[in-house]
JSON list of C-alpha atoms in Angstrom, two decimals:
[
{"chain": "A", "resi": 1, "resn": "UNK", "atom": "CA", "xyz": [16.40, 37.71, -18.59]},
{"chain": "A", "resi": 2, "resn": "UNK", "atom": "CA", "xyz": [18.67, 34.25, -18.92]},
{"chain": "A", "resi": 3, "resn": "UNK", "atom": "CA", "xyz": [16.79, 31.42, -17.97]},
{"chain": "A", "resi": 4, "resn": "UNK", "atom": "CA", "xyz": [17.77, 28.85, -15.76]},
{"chain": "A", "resi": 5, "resn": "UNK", "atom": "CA", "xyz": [16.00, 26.40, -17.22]},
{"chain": "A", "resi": 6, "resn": "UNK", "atom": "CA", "xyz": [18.21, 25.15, -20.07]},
{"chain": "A", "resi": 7, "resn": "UNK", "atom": "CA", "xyz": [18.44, 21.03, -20.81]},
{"chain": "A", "resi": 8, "resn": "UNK", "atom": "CA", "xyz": [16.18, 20.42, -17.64]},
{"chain": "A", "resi": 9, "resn": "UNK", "atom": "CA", "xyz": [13.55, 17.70, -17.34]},
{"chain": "A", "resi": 10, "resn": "UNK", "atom": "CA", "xyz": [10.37, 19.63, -18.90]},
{"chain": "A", "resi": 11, "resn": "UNK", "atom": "CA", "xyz": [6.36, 18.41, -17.27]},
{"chain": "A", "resi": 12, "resn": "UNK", "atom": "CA", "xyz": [4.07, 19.95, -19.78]},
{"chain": "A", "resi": 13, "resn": "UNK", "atom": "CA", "xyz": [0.80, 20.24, -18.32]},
{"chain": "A", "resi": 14, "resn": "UNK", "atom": "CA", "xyz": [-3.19, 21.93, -19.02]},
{"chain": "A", "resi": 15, "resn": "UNK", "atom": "CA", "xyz": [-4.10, 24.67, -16.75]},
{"chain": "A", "resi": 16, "resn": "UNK", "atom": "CA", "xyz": [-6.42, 23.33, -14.32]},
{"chain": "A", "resi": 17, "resn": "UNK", "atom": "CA", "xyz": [-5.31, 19.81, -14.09]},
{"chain": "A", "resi": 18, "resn": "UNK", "atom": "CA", "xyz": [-2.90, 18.34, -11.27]},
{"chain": "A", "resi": 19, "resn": "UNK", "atom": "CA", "xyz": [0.83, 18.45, -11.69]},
{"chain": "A", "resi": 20, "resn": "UNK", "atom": "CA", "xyz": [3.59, 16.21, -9.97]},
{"chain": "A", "resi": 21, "resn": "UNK", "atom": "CA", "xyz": [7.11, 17.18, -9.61]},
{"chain": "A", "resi": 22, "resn": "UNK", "atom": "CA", "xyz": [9.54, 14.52, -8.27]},
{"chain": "A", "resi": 23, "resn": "UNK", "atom": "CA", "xyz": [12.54, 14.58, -7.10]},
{"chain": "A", "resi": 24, "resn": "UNK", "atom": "CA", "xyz": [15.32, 12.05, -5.70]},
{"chain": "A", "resi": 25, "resn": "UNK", "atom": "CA", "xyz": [17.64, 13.09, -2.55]},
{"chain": "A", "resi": 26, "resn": "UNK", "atom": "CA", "xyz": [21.02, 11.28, -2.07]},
{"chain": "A", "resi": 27, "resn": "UNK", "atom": "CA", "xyz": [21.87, 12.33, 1.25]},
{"chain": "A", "resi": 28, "resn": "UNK", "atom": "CA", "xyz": [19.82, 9.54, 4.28]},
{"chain": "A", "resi": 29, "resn": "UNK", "atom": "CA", "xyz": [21.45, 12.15, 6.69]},
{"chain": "A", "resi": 30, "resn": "UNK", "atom": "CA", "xyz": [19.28, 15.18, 5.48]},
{"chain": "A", "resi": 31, "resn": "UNK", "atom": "CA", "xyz": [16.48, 16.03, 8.05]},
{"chain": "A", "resi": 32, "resn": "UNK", "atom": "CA", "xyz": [15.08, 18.88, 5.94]},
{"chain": "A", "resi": 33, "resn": "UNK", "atom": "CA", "xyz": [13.48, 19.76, 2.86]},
{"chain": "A", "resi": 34, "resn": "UNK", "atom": "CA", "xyz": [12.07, 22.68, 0.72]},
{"chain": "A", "resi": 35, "resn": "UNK", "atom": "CA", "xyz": [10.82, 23.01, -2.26]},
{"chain": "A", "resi": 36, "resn": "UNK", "atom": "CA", "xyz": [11.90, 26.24, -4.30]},
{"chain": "A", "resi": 37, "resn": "UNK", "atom": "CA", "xyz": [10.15, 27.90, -7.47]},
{"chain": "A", "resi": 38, "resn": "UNK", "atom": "CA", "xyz": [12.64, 29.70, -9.90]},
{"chain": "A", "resi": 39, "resn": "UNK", "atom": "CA", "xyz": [11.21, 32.35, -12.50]},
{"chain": "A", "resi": 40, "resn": "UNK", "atom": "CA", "xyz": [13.58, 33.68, -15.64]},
{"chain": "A", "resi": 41, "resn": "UNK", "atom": "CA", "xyz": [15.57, 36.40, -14.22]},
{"chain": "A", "resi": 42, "resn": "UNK", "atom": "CA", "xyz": [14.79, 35.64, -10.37]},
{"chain": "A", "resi": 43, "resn": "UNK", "atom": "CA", "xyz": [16.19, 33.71, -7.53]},
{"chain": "A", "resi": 44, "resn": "UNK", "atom": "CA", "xyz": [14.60, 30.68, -6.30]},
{"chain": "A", "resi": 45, "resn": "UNK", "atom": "CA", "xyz": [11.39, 31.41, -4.33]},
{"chain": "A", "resi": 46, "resn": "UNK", "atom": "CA", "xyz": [9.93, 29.47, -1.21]},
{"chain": "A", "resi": 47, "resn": "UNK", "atom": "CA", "xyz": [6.91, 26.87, -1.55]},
{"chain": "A", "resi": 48, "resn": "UNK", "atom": "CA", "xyz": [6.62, 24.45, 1.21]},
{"chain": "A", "resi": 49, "resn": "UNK", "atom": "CA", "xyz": [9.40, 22.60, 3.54]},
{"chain": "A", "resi": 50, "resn": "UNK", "atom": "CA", "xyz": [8.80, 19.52, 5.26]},
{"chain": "A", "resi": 51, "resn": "UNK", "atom": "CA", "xyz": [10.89, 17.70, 8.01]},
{"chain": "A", "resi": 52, "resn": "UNK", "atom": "CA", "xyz": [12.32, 14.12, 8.05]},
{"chain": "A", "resi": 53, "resn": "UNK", "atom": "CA", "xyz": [9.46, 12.98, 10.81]},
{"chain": "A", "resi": 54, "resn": "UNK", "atom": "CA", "xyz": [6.82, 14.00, 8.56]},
{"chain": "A", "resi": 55, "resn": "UNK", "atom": "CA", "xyz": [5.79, 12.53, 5.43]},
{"chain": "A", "resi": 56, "resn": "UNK", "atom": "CA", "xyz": [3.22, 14.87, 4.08]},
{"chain": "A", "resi": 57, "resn": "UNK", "atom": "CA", "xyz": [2.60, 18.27, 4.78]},
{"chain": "A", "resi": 58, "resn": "UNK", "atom": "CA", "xyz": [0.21, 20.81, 2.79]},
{"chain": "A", "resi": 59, "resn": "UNK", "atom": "CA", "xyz": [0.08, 24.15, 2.11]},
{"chain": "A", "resi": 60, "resn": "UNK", "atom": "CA", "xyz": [-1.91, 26.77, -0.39]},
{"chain": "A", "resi": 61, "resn": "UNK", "atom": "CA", "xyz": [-2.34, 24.05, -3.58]},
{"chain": "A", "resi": 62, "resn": "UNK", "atom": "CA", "xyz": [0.61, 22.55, -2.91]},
{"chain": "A", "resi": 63, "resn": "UNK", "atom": "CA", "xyz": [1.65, 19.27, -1.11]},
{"chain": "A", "resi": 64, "resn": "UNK", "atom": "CA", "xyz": [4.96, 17.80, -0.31]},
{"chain": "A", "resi": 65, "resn": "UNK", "atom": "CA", "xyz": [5.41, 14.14, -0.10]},
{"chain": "A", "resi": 66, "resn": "UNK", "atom": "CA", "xyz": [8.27, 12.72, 1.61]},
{"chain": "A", "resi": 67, "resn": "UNK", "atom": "CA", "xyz": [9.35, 9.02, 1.41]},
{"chain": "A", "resi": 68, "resn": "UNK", "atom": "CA", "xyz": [12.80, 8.12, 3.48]},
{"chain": "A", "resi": 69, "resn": "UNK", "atom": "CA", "xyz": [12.79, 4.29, 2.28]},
{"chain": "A", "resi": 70, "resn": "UNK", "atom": "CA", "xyz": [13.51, 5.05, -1.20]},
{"chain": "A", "resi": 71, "resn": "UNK", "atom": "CA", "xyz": [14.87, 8.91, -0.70]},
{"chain": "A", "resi": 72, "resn": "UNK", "atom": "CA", "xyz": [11.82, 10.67, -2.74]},
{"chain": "A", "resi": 73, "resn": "UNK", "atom": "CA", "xyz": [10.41, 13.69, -2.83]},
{"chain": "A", "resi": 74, "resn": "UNK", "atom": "CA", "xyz": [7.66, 14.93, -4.54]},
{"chain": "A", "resi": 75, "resn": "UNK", "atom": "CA", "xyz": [5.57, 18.33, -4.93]},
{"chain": "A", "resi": 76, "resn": "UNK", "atom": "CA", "xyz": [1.90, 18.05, -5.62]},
{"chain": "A", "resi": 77, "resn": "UNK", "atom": "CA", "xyz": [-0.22, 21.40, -7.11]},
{"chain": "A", "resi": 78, "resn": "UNK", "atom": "CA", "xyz": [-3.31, 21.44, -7.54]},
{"chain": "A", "resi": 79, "resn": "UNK", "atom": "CA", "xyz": [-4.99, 23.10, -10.59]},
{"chain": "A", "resi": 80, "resn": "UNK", "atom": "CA", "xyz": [-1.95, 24.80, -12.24]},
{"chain": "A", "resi": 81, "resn": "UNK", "atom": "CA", "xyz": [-2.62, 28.03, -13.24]},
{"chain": "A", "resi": 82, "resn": "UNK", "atom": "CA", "xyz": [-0.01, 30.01, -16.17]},
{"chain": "A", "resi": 83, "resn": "UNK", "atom": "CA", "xyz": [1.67, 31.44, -13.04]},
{"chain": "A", "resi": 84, "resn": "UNK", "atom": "CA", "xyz": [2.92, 28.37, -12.26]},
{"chain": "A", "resi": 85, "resn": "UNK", "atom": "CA", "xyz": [5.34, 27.88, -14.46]},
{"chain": "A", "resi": 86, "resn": "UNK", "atom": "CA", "xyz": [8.69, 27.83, -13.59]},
{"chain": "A", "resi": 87, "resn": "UNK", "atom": "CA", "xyz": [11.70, 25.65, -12.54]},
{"chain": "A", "resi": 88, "resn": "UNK", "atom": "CA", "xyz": [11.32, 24.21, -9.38]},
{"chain": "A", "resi": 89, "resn": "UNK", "atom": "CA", "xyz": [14.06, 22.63, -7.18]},
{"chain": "A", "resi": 90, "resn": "UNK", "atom": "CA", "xyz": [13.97, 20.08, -4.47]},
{"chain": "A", "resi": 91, "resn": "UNK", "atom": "CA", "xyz": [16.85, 21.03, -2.00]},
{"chain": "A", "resi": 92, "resn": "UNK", "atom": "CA", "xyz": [18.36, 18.96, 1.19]},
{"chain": "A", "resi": 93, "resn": "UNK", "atom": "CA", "xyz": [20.08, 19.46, 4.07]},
{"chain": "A", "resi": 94, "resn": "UNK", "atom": "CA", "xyz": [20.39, 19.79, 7.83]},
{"chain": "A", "resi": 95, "resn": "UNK", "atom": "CA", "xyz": [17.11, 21.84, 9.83]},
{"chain": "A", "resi": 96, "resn": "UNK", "atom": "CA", "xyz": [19.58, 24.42, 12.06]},
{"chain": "A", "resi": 97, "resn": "UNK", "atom": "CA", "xyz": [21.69, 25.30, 8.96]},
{"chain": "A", "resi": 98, "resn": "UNK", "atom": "CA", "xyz": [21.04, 27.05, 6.09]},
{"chain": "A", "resi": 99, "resn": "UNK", "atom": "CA", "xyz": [23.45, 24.84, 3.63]},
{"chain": "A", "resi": 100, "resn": "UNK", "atom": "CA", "xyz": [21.31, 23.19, 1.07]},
{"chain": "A", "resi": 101, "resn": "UNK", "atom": "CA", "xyz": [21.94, 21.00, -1.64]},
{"chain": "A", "resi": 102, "resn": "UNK", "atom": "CA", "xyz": [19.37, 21.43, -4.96]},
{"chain": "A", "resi": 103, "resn": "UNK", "atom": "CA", "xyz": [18.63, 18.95, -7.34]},
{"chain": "A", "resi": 104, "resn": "UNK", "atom": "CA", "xyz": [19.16, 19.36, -10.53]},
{"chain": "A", "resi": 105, "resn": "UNK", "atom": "CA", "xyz": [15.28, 21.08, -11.22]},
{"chain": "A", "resi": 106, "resn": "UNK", "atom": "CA", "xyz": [12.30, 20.22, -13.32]},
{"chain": "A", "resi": 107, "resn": "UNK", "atom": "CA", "xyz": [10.88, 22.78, -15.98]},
{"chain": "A", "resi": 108, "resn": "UNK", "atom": "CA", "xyz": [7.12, 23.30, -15.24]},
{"chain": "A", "resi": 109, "resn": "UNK", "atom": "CA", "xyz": [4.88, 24.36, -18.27]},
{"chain": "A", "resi": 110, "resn": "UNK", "atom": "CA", "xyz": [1.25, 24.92, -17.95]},
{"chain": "A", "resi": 111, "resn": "UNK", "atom": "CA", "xyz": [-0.66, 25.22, -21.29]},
{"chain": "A", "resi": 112, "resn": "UNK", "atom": "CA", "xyz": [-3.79, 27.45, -21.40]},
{"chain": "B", "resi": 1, "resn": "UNK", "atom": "CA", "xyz": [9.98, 41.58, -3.14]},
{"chain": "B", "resi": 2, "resn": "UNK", "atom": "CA", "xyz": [12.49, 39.24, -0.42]},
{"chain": "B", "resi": 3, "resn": "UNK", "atom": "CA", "xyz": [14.20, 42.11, 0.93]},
{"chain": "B", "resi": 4, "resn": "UNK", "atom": "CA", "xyz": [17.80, 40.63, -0.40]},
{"chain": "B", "resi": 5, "resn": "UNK", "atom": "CA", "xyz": [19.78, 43.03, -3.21]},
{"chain": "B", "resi": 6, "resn": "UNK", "atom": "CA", "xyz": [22.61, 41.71, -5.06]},
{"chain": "B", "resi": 7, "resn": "UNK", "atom": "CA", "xyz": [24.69, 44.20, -7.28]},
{"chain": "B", "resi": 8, "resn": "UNK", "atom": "CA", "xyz": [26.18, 44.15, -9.69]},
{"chain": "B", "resi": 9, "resn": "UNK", "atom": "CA", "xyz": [23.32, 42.38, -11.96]},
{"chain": "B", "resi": 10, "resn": "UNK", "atom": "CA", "xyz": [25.03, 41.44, -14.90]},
{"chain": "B", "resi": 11, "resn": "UNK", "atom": "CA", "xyz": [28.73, 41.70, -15.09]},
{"chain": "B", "resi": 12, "resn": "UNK", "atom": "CA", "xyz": [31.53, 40.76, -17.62]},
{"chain": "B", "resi": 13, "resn": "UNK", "atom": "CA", "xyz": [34.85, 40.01, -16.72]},
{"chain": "B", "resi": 14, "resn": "UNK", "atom": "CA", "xyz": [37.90, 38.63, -18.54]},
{"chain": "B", "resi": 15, "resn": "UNK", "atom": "CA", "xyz": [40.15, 35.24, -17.13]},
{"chain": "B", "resi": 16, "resn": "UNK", "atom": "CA", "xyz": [42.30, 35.93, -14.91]},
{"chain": "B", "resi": 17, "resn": "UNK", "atom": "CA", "xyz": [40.97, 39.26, -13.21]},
{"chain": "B", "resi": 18, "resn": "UNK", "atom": "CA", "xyz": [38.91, 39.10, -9.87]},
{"chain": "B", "resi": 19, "resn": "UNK", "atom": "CA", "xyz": [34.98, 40.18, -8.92]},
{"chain": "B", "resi": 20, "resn": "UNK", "atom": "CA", "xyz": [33.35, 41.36, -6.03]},
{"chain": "B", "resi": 21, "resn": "UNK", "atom": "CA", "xyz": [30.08, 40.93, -6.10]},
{"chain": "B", "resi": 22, "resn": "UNK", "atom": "CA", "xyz": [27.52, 42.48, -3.29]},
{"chain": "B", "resi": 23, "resn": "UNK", "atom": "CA", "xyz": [24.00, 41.77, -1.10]},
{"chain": "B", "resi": 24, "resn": "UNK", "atom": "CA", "xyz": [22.01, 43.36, 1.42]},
{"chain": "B", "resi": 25, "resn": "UNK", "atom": "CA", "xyz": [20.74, 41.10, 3.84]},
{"chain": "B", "resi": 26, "resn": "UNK", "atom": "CA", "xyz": [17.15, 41.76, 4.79]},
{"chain": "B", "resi": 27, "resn": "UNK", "atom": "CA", "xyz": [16.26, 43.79, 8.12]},
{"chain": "B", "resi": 28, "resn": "UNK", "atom": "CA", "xyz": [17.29, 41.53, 10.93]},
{"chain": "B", "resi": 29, "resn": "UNK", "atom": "CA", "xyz": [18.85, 38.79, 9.31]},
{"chain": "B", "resi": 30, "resn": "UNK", "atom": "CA", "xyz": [22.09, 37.23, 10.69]},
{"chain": "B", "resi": 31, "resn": "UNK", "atom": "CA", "xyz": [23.28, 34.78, 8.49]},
{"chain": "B", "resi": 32, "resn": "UNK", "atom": "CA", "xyz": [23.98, 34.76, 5.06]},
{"chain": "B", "resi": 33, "resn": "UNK", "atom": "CA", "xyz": [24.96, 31.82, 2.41]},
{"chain": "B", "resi": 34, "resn": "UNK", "atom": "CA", "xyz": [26.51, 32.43, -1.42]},
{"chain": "B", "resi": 35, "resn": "UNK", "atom": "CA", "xyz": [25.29, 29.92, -4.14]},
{"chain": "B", "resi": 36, "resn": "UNK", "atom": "CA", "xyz": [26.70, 29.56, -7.89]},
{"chain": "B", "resi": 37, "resn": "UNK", "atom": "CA", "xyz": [23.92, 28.41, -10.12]},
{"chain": "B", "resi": 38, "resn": "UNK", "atom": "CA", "xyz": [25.32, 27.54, -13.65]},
{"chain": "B", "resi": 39, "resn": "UNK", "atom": "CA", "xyz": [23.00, 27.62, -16.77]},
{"chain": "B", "resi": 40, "resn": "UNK", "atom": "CA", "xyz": [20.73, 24.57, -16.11]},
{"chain": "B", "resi": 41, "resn": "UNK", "atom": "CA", "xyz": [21.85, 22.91, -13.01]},
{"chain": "B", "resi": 42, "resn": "UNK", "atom": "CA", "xyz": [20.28, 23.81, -9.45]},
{"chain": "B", "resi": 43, "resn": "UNK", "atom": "CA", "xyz": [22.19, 26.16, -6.70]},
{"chain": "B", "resi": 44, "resn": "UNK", "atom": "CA", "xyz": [25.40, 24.88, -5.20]},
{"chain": "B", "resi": 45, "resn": "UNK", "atom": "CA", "xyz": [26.33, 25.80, -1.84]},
{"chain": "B", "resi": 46, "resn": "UNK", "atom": "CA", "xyz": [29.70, 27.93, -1.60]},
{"chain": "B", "resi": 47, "resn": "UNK", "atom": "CA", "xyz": [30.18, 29.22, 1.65]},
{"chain": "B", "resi": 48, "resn": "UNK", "atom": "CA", "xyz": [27.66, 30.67, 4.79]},
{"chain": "B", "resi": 49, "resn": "UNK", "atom": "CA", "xyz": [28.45, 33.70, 6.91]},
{"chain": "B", "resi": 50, "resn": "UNK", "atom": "CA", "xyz": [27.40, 33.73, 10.50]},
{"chain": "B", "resi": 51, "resn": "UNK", "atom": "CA", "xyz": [28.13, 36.65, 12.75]},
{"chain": "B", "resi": 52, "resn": "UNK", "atom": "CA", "xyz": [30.88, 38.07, 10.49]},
{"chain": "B", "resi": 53, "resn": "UNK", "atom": "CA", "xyz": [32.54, 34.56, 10.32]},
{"chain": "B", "resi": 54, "resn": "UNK", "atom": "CA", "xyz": [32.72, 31.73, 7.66]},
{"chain": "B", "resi": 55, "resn": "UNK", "atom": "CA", "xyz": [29.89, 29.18, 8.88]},
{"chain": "B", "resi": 56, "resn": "UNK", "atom": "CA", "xyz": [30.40, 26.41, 6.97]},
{"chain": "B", "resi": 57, "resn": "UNK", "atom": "CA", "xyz": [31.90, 25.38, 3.05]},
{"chain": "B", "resi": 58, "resn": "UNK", "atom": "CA", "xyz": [30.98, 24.10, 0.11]},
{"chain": "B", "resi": 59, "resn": "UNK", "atom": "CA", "xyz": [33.30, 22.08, -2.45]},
{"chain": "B", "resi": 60, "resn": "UNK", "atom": "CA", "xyz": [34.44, 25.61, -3.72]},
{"chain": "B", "resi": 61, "resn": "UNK", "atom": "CA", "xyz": [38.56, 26.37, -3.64]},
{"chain": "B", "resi": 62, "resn": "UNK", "atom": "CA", "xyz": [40.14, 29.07, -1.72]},
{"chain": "B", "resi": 63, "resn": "UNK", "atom": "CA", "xyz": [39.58, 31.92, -4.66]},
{"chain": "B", "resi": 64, "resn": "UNK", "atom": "CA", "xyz": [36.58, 32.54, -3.57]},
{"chain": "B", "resi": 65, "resn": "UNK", "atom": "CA", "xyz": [36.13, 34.27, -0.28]},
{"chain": "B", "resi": 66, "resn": "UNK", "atom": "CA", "xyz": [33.97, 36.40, 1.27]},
{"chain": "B", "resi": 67, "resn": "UNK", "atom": "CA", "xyz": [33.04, 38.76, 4.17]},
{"chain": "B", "resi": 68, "resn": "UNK", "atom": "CA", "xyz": [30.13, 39.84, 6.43]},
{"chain": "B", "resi": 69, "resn": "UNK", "atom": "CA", "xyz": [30.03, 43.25, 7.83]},
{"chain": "B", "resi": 70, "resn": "UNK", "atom": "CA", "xyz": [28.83, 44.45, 11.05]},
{"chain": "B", "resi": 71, "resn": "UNK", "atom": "CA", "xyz": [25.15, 45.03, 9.15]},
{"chain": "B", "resi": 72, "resn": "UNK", "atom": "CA", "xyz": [25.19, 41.90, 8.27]},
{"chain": "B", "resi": 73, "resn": "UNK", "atom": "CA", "xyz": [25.60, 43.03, 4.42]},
{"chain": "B", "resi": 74, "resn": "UNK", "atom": "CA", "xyz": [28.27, 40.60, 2.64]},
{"chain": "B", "resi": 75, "resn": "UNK", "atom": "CA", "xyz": [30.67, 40.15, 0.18]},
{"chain": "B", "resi": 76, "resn": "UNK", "atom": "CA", "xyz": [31.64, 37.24, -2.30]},
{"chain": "B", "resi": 77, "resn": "UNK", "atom": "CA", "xyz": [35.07, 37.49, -4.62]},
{"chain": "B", "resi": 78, "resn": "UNK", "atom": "CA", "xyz": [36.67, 35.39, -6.73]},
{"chain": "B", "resi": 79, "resn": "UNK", "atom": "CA", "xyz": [39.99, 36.10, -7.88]},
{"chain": "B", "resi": 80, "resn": "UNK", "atom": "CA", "xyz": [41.97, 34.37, -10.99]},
{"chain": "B", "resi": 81, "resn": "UNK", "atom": "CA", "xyz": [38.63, 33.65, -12.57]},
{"chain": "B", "resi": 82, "resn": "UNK", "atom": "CA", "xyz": [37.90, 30.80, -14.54]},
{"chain": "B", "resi": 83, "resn": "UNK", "atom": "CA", "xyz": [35.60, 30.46, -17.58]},
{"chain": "B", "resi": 84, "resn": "UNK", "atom": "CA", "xyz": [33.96, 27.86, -15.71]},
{"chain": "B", "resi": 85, "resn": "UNK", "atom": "CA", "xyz": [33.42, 30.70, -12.95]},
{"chain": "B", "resi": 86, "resn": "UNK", "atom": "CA", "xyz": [30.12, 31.83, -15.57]},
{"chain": "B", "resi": 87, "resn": "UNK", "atom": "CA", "xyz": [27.29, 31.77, -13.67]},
{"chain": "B", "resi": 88, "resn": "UNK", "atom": "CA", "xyz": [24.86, 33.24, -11.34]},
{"chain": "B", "resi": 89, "resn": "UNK", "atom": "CA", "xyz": [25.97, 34.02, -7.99]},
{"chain": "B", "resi": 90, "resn": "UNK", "atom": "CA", "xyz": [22.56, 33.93, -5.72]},
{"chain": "B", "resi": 91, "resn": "UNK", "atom": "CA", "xyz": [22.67, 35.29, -2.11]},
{"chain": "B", "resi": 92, "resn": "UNK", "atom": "CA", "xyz": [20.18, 34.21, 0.43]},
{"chain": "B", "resi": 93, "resn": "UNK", "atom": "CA", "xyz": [19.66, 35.47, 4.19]},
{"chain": "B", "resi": 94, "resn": "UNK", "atom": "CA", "xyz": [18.24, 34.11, 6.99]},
{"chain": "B", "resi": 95, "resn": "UNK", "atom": "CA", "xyz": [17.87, 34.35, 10.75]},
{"chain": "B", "resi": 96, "resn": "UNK", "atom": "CA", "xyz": [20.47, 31.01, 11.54]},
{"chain": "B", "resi": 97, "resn": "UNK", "atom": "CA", "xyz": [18.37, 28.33, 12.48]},
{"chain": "B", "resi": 98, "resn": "UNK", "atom": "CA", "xyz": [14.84, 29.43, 12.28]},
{"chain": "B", "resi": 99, "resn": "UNK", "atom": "CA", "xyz": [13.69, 27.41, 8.87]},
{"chain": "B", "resi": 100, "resn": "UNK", "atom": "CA", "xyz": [13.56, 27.55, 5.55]},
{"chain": "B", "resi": 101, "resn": "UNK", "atom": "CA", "xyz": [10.43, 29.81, 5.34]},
{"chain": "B", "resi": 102, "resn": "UNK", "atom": "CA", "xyz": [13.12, 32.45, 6.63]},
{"chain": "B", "resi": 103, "resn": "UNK", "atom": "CA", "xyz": [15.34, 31.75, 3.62]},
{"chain": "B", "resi": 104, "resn": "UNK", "atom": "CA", "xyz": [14.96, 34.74, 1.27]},
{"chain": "B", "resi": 105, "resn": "UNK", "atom": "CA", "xyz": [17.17, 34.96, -2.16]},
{"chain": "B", "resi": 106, "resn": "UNK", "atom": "CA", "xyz": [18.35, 37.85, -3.96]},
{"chain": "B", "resi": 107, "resn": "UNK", "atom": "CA", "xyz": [17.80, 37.96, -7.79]},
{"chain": "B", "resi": 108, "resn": "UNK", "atom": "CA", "xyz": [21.49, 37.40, -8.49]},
{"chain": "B", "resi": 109, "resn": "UNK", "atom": "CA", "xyz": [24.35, 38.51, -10.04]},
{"chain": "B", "resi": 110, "resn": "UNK", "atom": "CA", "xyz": [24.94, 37.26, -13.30]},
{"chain": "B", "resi": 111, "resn": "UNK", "atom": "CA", "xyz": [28.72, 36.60, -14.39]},
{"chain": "B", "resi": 112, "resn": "UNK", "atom": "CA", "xyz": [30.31, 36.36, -17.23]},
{"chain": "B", "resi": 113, "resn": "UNK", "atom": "CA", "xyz": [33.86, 35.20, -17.85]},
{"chain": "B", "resi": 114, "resn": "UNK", "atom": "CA", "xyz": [35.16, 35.56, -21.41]}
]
């Protein structure tokens, strides 16, 4: 299938370490954010969502950092596995409506 | 599997003529939003249908429109396409304002304008 991923920011990492996504929100407004994974050929895929009065918030090997001073997001998995890789996209926007706006995504590849 | 089908999957059309592209929401779903992700760049919100009505807009002109049937199935067309109009066309439904975890997208359509 196409791939998504063309010209993106690419984090190359081993399988089994740590990997750290980041991403930078414009909008001080937004109370609400998810992370999505994107595979070639699919449509983006849910992770983990955190709210503007929260500033961490784990799930399954993954953790979402949020920081409101400087507008930062950041998605934390632990030991990346193949499976992992993907695009992944931060994405902002109000809690009681669906309209998001992505980032621009980061290429995740894990080396075995 | 999110429950969300989008048809066609691939398409081709030529400038100037005008697409309708397709999705099934999942069971139970009332609201659904239309996002055009071009080749390496993140989903940008077009429009979100609530209840058979427009919901909100993105920075998308009046060429593209859509609809939401009584099913809560939905519709997205663009007419007088553009080259610029290449891209994939992702659907996503929800239940309107229950989170993000309810967010589920379709594969996409993929479109090509030559």
């Amino acid at each position: 299938g196409e791939s998504v991923g063309l010209h993106l920011p690419t984090l190359s990492v081993q399988e089994g370490d740590n990997s750290i996504i980041n991403c930078a929100y414009s909008n001080s407004a937004s109370d609400y954010f998810i992370w999505y994974k994107q595979e070639s050929g699919k449509g983006p895929q849910f992770i983990i969502d955190i709210r503007s009065n929260m500033d961490k918030r784990q799930g399954q090997r993954v953790t979402v950092l949020l920081n409101k001073t400087v507008k930062h997001l950041s998605l934390q998995i632990a030991a990346t596995q193949p499976g992992d890789s993907a695009v992944y996209f931060c994405a902002e926007g109000p809690y009681n409506f669906n309209k998001f706006y992505f980032g621009s995504g980061t290429k995740l590849n894990v080396k075995p | 599997e999110t429950g969300v089908t989008q048809s066609p999957t691939h398409l081709i059309k030529t400038r100037g003529q005008q697409v309708t592209l397709r999705c099934s929401s999942q069971s139970g779903h009332n609201t659904v939003s239309w996002y055009q992700q071009a080749l390496g760049q993140g989903p940008q919100f077009i429009f979100q249908y609530y209840r058979e009505e427009e919901n909100g807009r993105g920075n998308f002109p009046p060429r593209f429109s859509g609809l939401q049937f009584p099913n809560y199935s939905s519709e997205l067309n663009v007419n007088a396409l553009e080259l610029d109009d290449s891209a994939l066309y992702l659907c996503a439904s929800s239940f309107q304002g229950a989170g993000g975890n309810t967010i589920y997208f379709g594969e996409g359509s993929w479109l090509t304008v030559v």
